[in-house]
Amino acid sequence: MLLDERLSADMAAAQAGDEAAYRRLLRACVPVIAGMARAQGARGDAVDDVVQDTLLTLHRARATYDPARPFLPWLRAITQRRAIDALRRKGRRPQEVHDPLAYEAHGDAGPLPGEALEARERDGTLAAAVAALPPGQREAVEHLAFRERSLDETATITGRSKGALKVNLHRALKALRANLSRGKENGDV
């Protein structure tokens, strides 16, 4: 008798209430399920988990098996689904990796040496360039660009119209661009 025929006969007998046939069926299914789980990509303890989950599902779904049909395709469908579930669960867990050289090879996320000094120098250069602007342009830059106030707020604070503020900001940015470009060319920045 072929394996599929024997398992199908044991399942039909188990459905009829034969406990000995059911035990034989479950024992015979363990290596078959393990092989199917490995074919799905399960490894190590995951194979045991798939076997256990498949046997539980087989027990719960045993009434749905049709004895007129082959047993192994029915079992394979259950096993494949349990193996996929196990692989998904394993993929969600963070895997611990032991790599002592990883810390040495990992770049520091902090600022590079001298970066803070360069940033202070840039800020100082920009502050000096803004301070050199005419008062109306300087006010527009300070309120609209640095403090990020709206045109309405700035107009209320300074007593200037929105149009005048726009013109002052445009002229200030143009002057700053020209002033800072000259500084780069001269090696100041």
PDB file of C-alpha atoms in Angstrom:
ATOM      1  CA  MET A   1       0.000   0.000   0.000  1.00  0.00           C
ATOM      2  CA  LEU A   2       1.356   3.432  -0.946  1.00  0.00           C
ATOM      3  CA  LEU A   3       1.944   6.114   1.703  1.00  0.00           C
ATOM      4  CA  ASP A   4      -0.864   8.340   0.398  1.00  0.00           C
ATOM      5  CA  GLU A   5      -3.319   5.450   0.340  1.00  0.00           C
ATOM      6  CA  ARG A   6      -2.332   4.330   3.855  1.00  0.00           C
ATOM      7  CA  LEU A   7      -2.626   7.894   5.254  1.00  0.00           C
ATOM      8  CA  SER A   8      -5.957   8.379   3.495  1.00  0.00           C
ATOM      9  CA  ALA A   9      -7.271   5.085   4.951  1.00  0.00           C
ATOM     10  CA  ASP A  10      -6.064   6.029   8.454  1.00  0.00           C
ATOM     11  CA  MET A  11      -7.695   9.464   8.168  1.00  0.00           C
ATOM     12  CA  ALA A  12     -11.000   7.929   7.034  1.00  0.00           C
ATOM     13  CA  ALA A  13     -10.831   5.491   9.975  1.00  0.00           C
ATOM     14  CA  ALA A  14      -9.971   8.378  12.357  1.00  0.00           C
ATOM     15  CA  GLN A  15     -12.973  10.326  11.090  1.00  0.00           C
ATOM     16  CA  ALA A  16     -15.078   7.264  11.928  1.00  0.00           C
ATOM     17  CA  GLY A  17     -13.673   7.287  15.507  1.00  0.00           C
ATOM     18  CA  ASP A  18     -10.752   4.817  15.348  1.00  0.00           C
ATOM     19  CA  GLU A  19      -8.234   6.214  17.890  1.00  0.00           C
ATOM     20  CA  ALA A  20      -5.463   3.767  16.967  1.00  0.00           C
ATOM     21  CA  ALA A  21      -5.711   4.800  13.278  1.00  0.00           C
ATOM     22  CA  TYR A  22      -5.581   8.465  14.318  1.00  0.00           C
ATOM     23  CA  ARG A  23      -2.394   7.909  16.390  1.00  0.00           C
ATOM     24  CA  ARG A  24      -0.819   6.000  13.462  1.00  0.00           C
ATOM     25  CA  LEU A  25      -1.788   8.833  11.113  1.00  0.00           C
ATOM     26  CA  LEU A  26      -0.279  11.536  13.319  1.00  0.00           C
ATOM     27  CA  ARG A  27       2.973   9.568  13.845  1.00  0.00           C
ATOM     28  CA  ALA A  28       3.287   8.918  10.104  1.00  0.00           C
ATOM     29  CA  CYS A  29       2.608  12.587   9.275  1.00  0.00           C
ATOM     30  CA  VAL A  30       5.437  14.019  11.432  1.00  0.00           C
ATOM     31  CA  PRO A  31       8.351  13.215   9.062  1.00  0.00           C
ATOM     32  CA  VAL A  32       6.240  14.079   6.015  1.00  0.00           C
ATOM     33  CA  ILE A  33       5.305  17.477   7.462  1.00  0.00           C
ATOM     34  CA  ALA A  34       8.936  18.144   8.502  1.00  0.00           C
ATOM     35  CA  GLY A  35      10.116  17.465   4.952  1.00  0.00           C
ATOM     36  CA  MET A  36       7.447  19.727   3.499  1.00  0.00           C
ATOM     37  CA  ALA A  37       8.354  22.478   6.000  1.00  0.00           C
ATOM     38  CA  ARG A  38      12.035  22.293   5.030  1.00  0.00           C
ATOM     39  CA  ALA A  39      11.032  22.488   1.362  1.00  0.00           C
ATOM     40  CA  GLN A  40       9.212  25.749   2.222  1.00  0.00           C
ATOM     41  CA  GLY A  41      12.390  27.203   3.764  1.00  0.00           C
ATOM     42  CA  ALA A  42      11.867  26.515   7.458  1.00  0.00           C
ATOM     43  CA  ARG A  43      15.072  25.705   9.373  1.00  0.00           C
ATOM     44  CA  GLY A  44      15.955  24.515  12.876  1.00  0.00           C
ATOM     45  CA  ASP A  45      13.329  25.118  15.532  1.00  0.00           C
ATOM     46  CA  ALA A  46      11.005  26.573  12.922  1.00  0.00           C
ATOM     47  CA  VAL A  47      10.557  23.069  11.441  1.00  0.00           C
ATOM     48  CA  ASP A  48       9.368  21.777  14.822  1.00  0.00           C
ATOM     49  CA  ASP A  49       6.991  24.719  15.141  1.00  0.00           C
ATOM     50  CA  VAL A  50       5.557  24.065  11.682  1.00  0.00           C
ATOM     51  CA  VAL A  51       5.086  20.357  12.491  1.00  0.00           C
ATOM     52  CA  GLN A  52       3.269  21.201  15.716  1.00  0.00           C
ATOM     53  CA  ASP A  53       1.078  23.896  14.127  1.00  0.00           C
ATOM     54  CA  THR A  54       0.252  21.616  11.196  1.00  0.00           C
ATOM     55  CA  LEU A  55      -0.739  18.741  13.484  1.00  0.00           C
ATOM     56  CA  LEU A  56      -2.996  21.085  15.477  1.00  0.00           C
ATOM     57  CA  THR A  57      -4.575  22.389  12.281  1.00  0.00           C
ATOM     58  CA  LEU A  58      -4.983  18.833  10.986  1.00  0.00           C
ATOM     59  CA  HIS A  59      -6.770  17.943  14.243  1.00  0.00           C
ATOM     60  CA  ARG A  60      -9.103  20.948  14.024  1.00  0.00           C
ATOM     61  CA  ALA A  61      -9.771  20.502  10.292  1.00  0.00           C
ATOM     62  CA  ARG A  62      -9.969  16.693  10.175  1.00  0.00           C
ATOM     63  CA  ALA A  63     -13.711  16.795   9.492  1.00  0.00           C
ATOM     64  CA  THR A  64     -13.087  18.760   6.274  1.00  0.00           C
ATOM     65  CA  TYR A  65     -10.975  15.993   4.691  1.00  0.00           C
ATOM     66  CA  ASP A  66     -12.751  14.104   1.894  1.00  0.00           C
ATOM     67  CA  PRO A  67     -11.636  10.415   1.973  1.00  0.00           C
ATOM     68  CA  ALA A  68     -12.414  10.096  -1.748  1.00  0.00           C
ATOM     69  CA  ARG A  69      -9.512  12.468  -2.501  1.00  0.00           C
ATOM     70  CA  PRO A  70      -5.752  11.995  -1.952  1.00  0.00           C
ATOM     71  CA  PHE A  71      -4.506  12.836   1.548  1.00  0.00           C
ATOM     72  CA  LEU A  72      -1.012  14.236   0.823  1.00  0.00           C
ATOM     73  CA  PRO A  73      -2.127  17.281  -1.258  1.00  0.00           C
ATOM     74  CA  TRP A  74      -4.547  18.208   1.534  1.00  0.00           C
ATOM     75  CA  LEU A  75      -1.761  17.861   4.124  1.00  0.00           C
ATOM     76  CA  ARG A  76       0.681  19.784   1.883  1.00  0.00           C
ATOM     77  CA  ALA A  77      -1.728  22.741   1.629  1.00  0.00           C
ATOM     78  CA  ILE A  78      -2.021  22.924   5.424  1.00  0.00           C
ATOM     79  CA  THR A  79       1.753  22.554   5.910  1.00  0.00           C
ATOM     80  CA  GLN A  80       2.604  25.248   3.360  1.00  0.00           C
ATOM     81  CA  ARG A  81       0.313  27.733   5.091  1.00  0.00           C
ATOM     82  CA  ARG A  82       1.757  26.938   8.543  1.00  0.00           C
ATOM     83  CA  ALA A  83       5.321  27.215   7.161  1.00  0.00           C
ATOM     84  CA  ILE A  84       4.555  30.617   5.651  1.00  0.00           C
ATOM     85  CA  ASP A  85       3.062  31.750   8.975  1.00  0.00           C
ATOM     86  CA  ALA A  86       6.201  30.581  10.820  1.00  0.00           C
ATOM     87  CA  LEU A  87       8.509  32.346   8.367  1.00  0.00           C
ATOM     88  CA  ARG A  88       6.502  35.555   8.714  1.00  0.00           C
ATOM     89  CA  ARG A  89       6.672  35.390  12.509  1.00  0.00           C
ATOM     90  CA  LYS A  90      10.417  34.788  12.367  1.00  0.00           C
ATOM     91  CA  GLY A  91      10.891  37.682   9.951  1.00  0.00           C
ATOM     92  CA  ARG A  92       9.158  40.093  12.333  1.00  0.00           C
ATOM     93  CA  ARG A  93      11.494  39.340  15.230  1.00  0.00           C
ATOM     94  CA  PRO A  94      14.737  41.253  15.310  1.00  0.00           C
ATOM     95  CA  GLN A  95      17.636  38.887  14.778  1.00  0.00           C
ATOM     96  CA  GLU A  96      20.645  39.288  17.041  1.00  0.00           C
ATOM     97  CA  VAL A  97      23.862  39.673  15.140  1.00  0.00           C
ATOM     98  CA  HIS A  98      27.273  39.274  16.722  1.00  0.00           C
ATOM     99  CA  ASP A  99      29.792  41.301  14.761  1.00  0.00           C
ATOM    100  CA  PRO A 100      32.486  42.911  16.901  1.00  0.00           C
ATOM    101  CA  LEU A 101      34.001  44.739  13.915  1.00  0.00           C
ATOM    102  CA  ALA A 102      30.689  46.407  13.069  1.00  0.00           C
ATOM    103  CA  TYR A 103      31.208  49.001  15.808  1.00  0.00           C
ATOM    104  CA  GLU A 104      34.671  49.864  14.557  1.00  0.00           C
ATOM    105  CA  ALA A 105      33.565  50.113  10.920  1.00  0.00           C
ATOM    106  CA  HIS A 106      30.437  52.161  11.687  1.00  0.00           C
ATOM    107  CA  GLY A 107      30.850  55.881  11.073  1.00  0.00           C
ATOM    108  CA  ASP A 108      30.100  58.332  13.850  1.00  0.00           C
ATOM    109  CA  ALA A 109      26.765  60.074  13.276  1.00  0.00           C
ATOM    110  CA  GLY A 110      27.927  63.205  15.091  1.00  0.00           C
ATOM    111  CA  PRO A 111      29.408  66.290  13.493  1.00  0.00           C
ATOM    112  CA  LEU A 112      32.794  66.009  11.855  1.00  0.00           C
ATOM    113  CA  PRO A 113      35.765  67.617  13.571  1.00  0.00           C
ATOM    114  CA  GLY A 114      35.826  71.328  12.846  1.00  0.00           C
ATOM    115  CA  GLU A 115      32.230  71.387  11.601  1.00  0.00           C
ATOM    116  CA  ALA A 116      31.014  73.384  14.601  1.00  0.00           C
ATOM    117  CA  LEU A 117      33.803  75.926  14.064  1.00  0.00           C
ATOM    118  CA  GLU A 118      32.892  76.289  10.389  1.00  0.00           C
ATOM    119  CA  ALA A 119      29.220  76.746  11.290  1.00  0.00           C
ATOM    120  CA  ARG A 120      30.091  79.486  13.799  1.00  0.00           C
ATOM    121  CA  GLU A 121      32.258  81.218  11.187  1.00  0.00           C
ATOM    122  CA  ARG A 122      29.439  81.052   8.604  1.00  0.00           C
ATOM    123  CA  ASP A 123      26.959  82.397  11.163  1.00  0.00           C
ATOM    124  CA  GLY A 124      29.326  85.239  12.041  1.00  0.00           C
ATOM    125  CA  THR A 125      29.866  86.115   8.390  1.00  0.00           C
ATOM    126  CA  LEU A 126      26.122  86.098   7.750  1.00  0.00           C
ATOM    127  CA  ALA A 127      25.419  88.202  10.859  1.00  0.00           C
ATOM    128  CA  ALA A 128      28.022  90.768   9.755  1.00  0.00           C
ATOM    129  CA  ALA A 129      26.519  90.880   6.235  1.00  0.00           C
ATOM    130  CA  VAL A 130      22.991  91.362   7.627  1.00  0.00           C
ATOM    131  CA  ALA A 131      24.232  94.075  10.024  1.00  0.00           C
ATOM    132  CA  ALA A 132      25.692  95.956   7.023  1.00  0.00           C
ATOM    133  CA  LEU A 133      22.266  96.162   5.307  1.00  0.00           C
ATOM    134  CA  PRO A 134      20.194  99.359   5.405  1.00  0.00           C
ATOM    135  CA  PRO A 135      17.723  99.393   8.349  1.00  0.00           C
ATOM    136  CA  GLY A 136      14.577  98.572   6.303  1.00  0.00           C
ATOM    137  CA  GLN A 137      16.201  95.579   4.584  1.00  0.00           C
ATOM    138  CA  ARG A 138      17.742  94.363   7.841  1.00  0.00           C
ATOM    139  CA  GLU A 139      14.345  94.486   9.562  1.00  0.00           C
ATOM    140  CA  ALA A 140      12.717  92.540   6.720  1.00  0.00           C
ATOM    141  CA  VAL A 141      15.390  89.814   6.884  1.00  0.00           C
ATOM    142  CA  GLU A 142      15.288  89.548  10.678  1.00  0.00           C
ATOM    143  CA  HIS A 143      11.502  89.281  10.911  1.00  0.00           C
ATOM    144  CA  LEU A 144      10.617  87.365   7.732  1.00  0.00           C
ATOM    145  CA  ALA A 145      13.649  85.072   7.314  1.00  0.00           C
ATOM    146  CA  PHE A 146      15.206  84.607  10.743  1.00  0.00           C
ATOM    147  CA  ARG A 147      12.109  84.718  12.952  1.00  0.00           C
ATOM    148  CA  GLU A 148       9.854  83.284  10.206  1.00  0.00           C
ATOM    149  CA  ARG A 149       7.049  85.740  10.851  1.00  0.00           C
ATOM    150  CA  SER A 150       4.293  86.239   8.323  1.00  0.00           C
ATOM    151  CA  LEU A 151       3.989  89.385   6.209  1.00  0.00           C
ATOM    152  CA  ASP A 152       0.924  90.424   8.240  1.00  0.00           C
ATOM    153  CA  GLU A 153       2.751  90.080  11.575  1.00  0.00           C
ATOM    154  CA  THR A 154       5.849  91.885  10.282  1.00  0.00           C
ATOM    155  CA  ALA A 155       3.749  94.689   8.785  1.00  0.00           C
ATOM    156  CA  THR A 156       2.018  95.168  12.148  1.00  0.00           C
ATOM    157  CA  ILE A 157       5.300  95.140  14.105  1.00  0.00           C
ATOM    158  CA  THR A 158       7.282  97.426  11.769  1.00  0.00           C
ATOM    159  CA  GLY A 159       4.466  99.680  10.595  1.00  0.00           C
ATOM    160  CA  ARG A 160       5.408  99.059   6.926  1.00  0.00           C
ATOM    161  CA  SER A 161       3.186  97.822   4.138  1.00  0.00           C
ATOM    162  CA  LYS A 162       3.416  94.249   2.867  1.00  0.00           C
ATOM    163  CA  GLY A 163       4.604  95.495  -0.502  1.00  0.00           C
ATOM    164  CA  ALA A 164       7.419  97.525   1.077  1.00  0.00           C
ATOM    165  CA  LEU A 165       8.472  94.497   3.134  1.00  0.00           C
ATOM    166  CA  LYS A 166       8.566  92.294   0.028  1.00  0.00           C
ATOM    167  CA  VAL A 167      10.704  94.819  -1.824  1.00  0.00           C
ATOM    168  CA  ASN A 168      13.035  95.231   1.186  1.00  0.00           C
ATOM    169  CA  LEU A 169      13.410  91.457   1.554  1.00  0.00           C
ATOM    170  CA  HIS A 170      14.097  90.988  -2.159  1.00  0.00           C
ATOM    171  CA  ARG A 171      16.735  93.740  -2.177  1.00  0.00           C
ATOM    172  CA  ALA A 172      18.277  92.412   1.052  1.00  0.00           C
ATOM    173  CA  LEU A 173      18.618  88.881  -0.318  1.00  0.00           C
ATOM    174  CA  LYS A 174      20.142  90.219  -3.538  1.00  0.00           C
ATOM    175  CA  ALA A 175      22.649  92.320  -1.563  1.00  0.00           C
ATOM    176  CA  LEU A 176      23.501  89.405   0.772  1.00  0.00           C
ATOM    177  CA  ARG A 177      24.054  87.083  -2.182  1.00  0.00           C
ATOM    178  CA  ALA A 178      26.410  89.585  -3.824  1.00  0.00           C
ATOM    179  CA  ASN A 179      28.225  90.380  -0.561  1.00  0.00           C
ATOM    180  CA  LEU A 180      28.720  86.710   0.401  1.00  0.00           C
ATOM    181  CA  SER A 181      29.803  85.780  -3.155  1.00  0.00           C
ATOM    182  CA  ARG A 182      32.495  88.455  -3.036  1.00  0.00           C
ATOM    183  CA  GLY A 183      33.624  87.100   0.331  1.00  0.00           C
ATOM    184  CA  LYS A 184      34.006  83.590  -1.127  1.00  0.00           C
ATOM    185  CA  GLU A 185      36.026  84.884  -4.030  1.00  0.00           C
ATOM    186  CA  ASN A 186      38.324  86.733  -1.643  1.00  0.00           C
ATOM    187  CA  GLY A 187      38.647  83.650   0.578  1.00  0.00           C
ATOM    188  CA  ASP A 188      36.824  85.200   3.546  1.00  0.00           C
ATOM    189  CA  VAL A 189      34.251  82.390   3.900  1.00  0.00           C
TER     190      VAL A 189
END
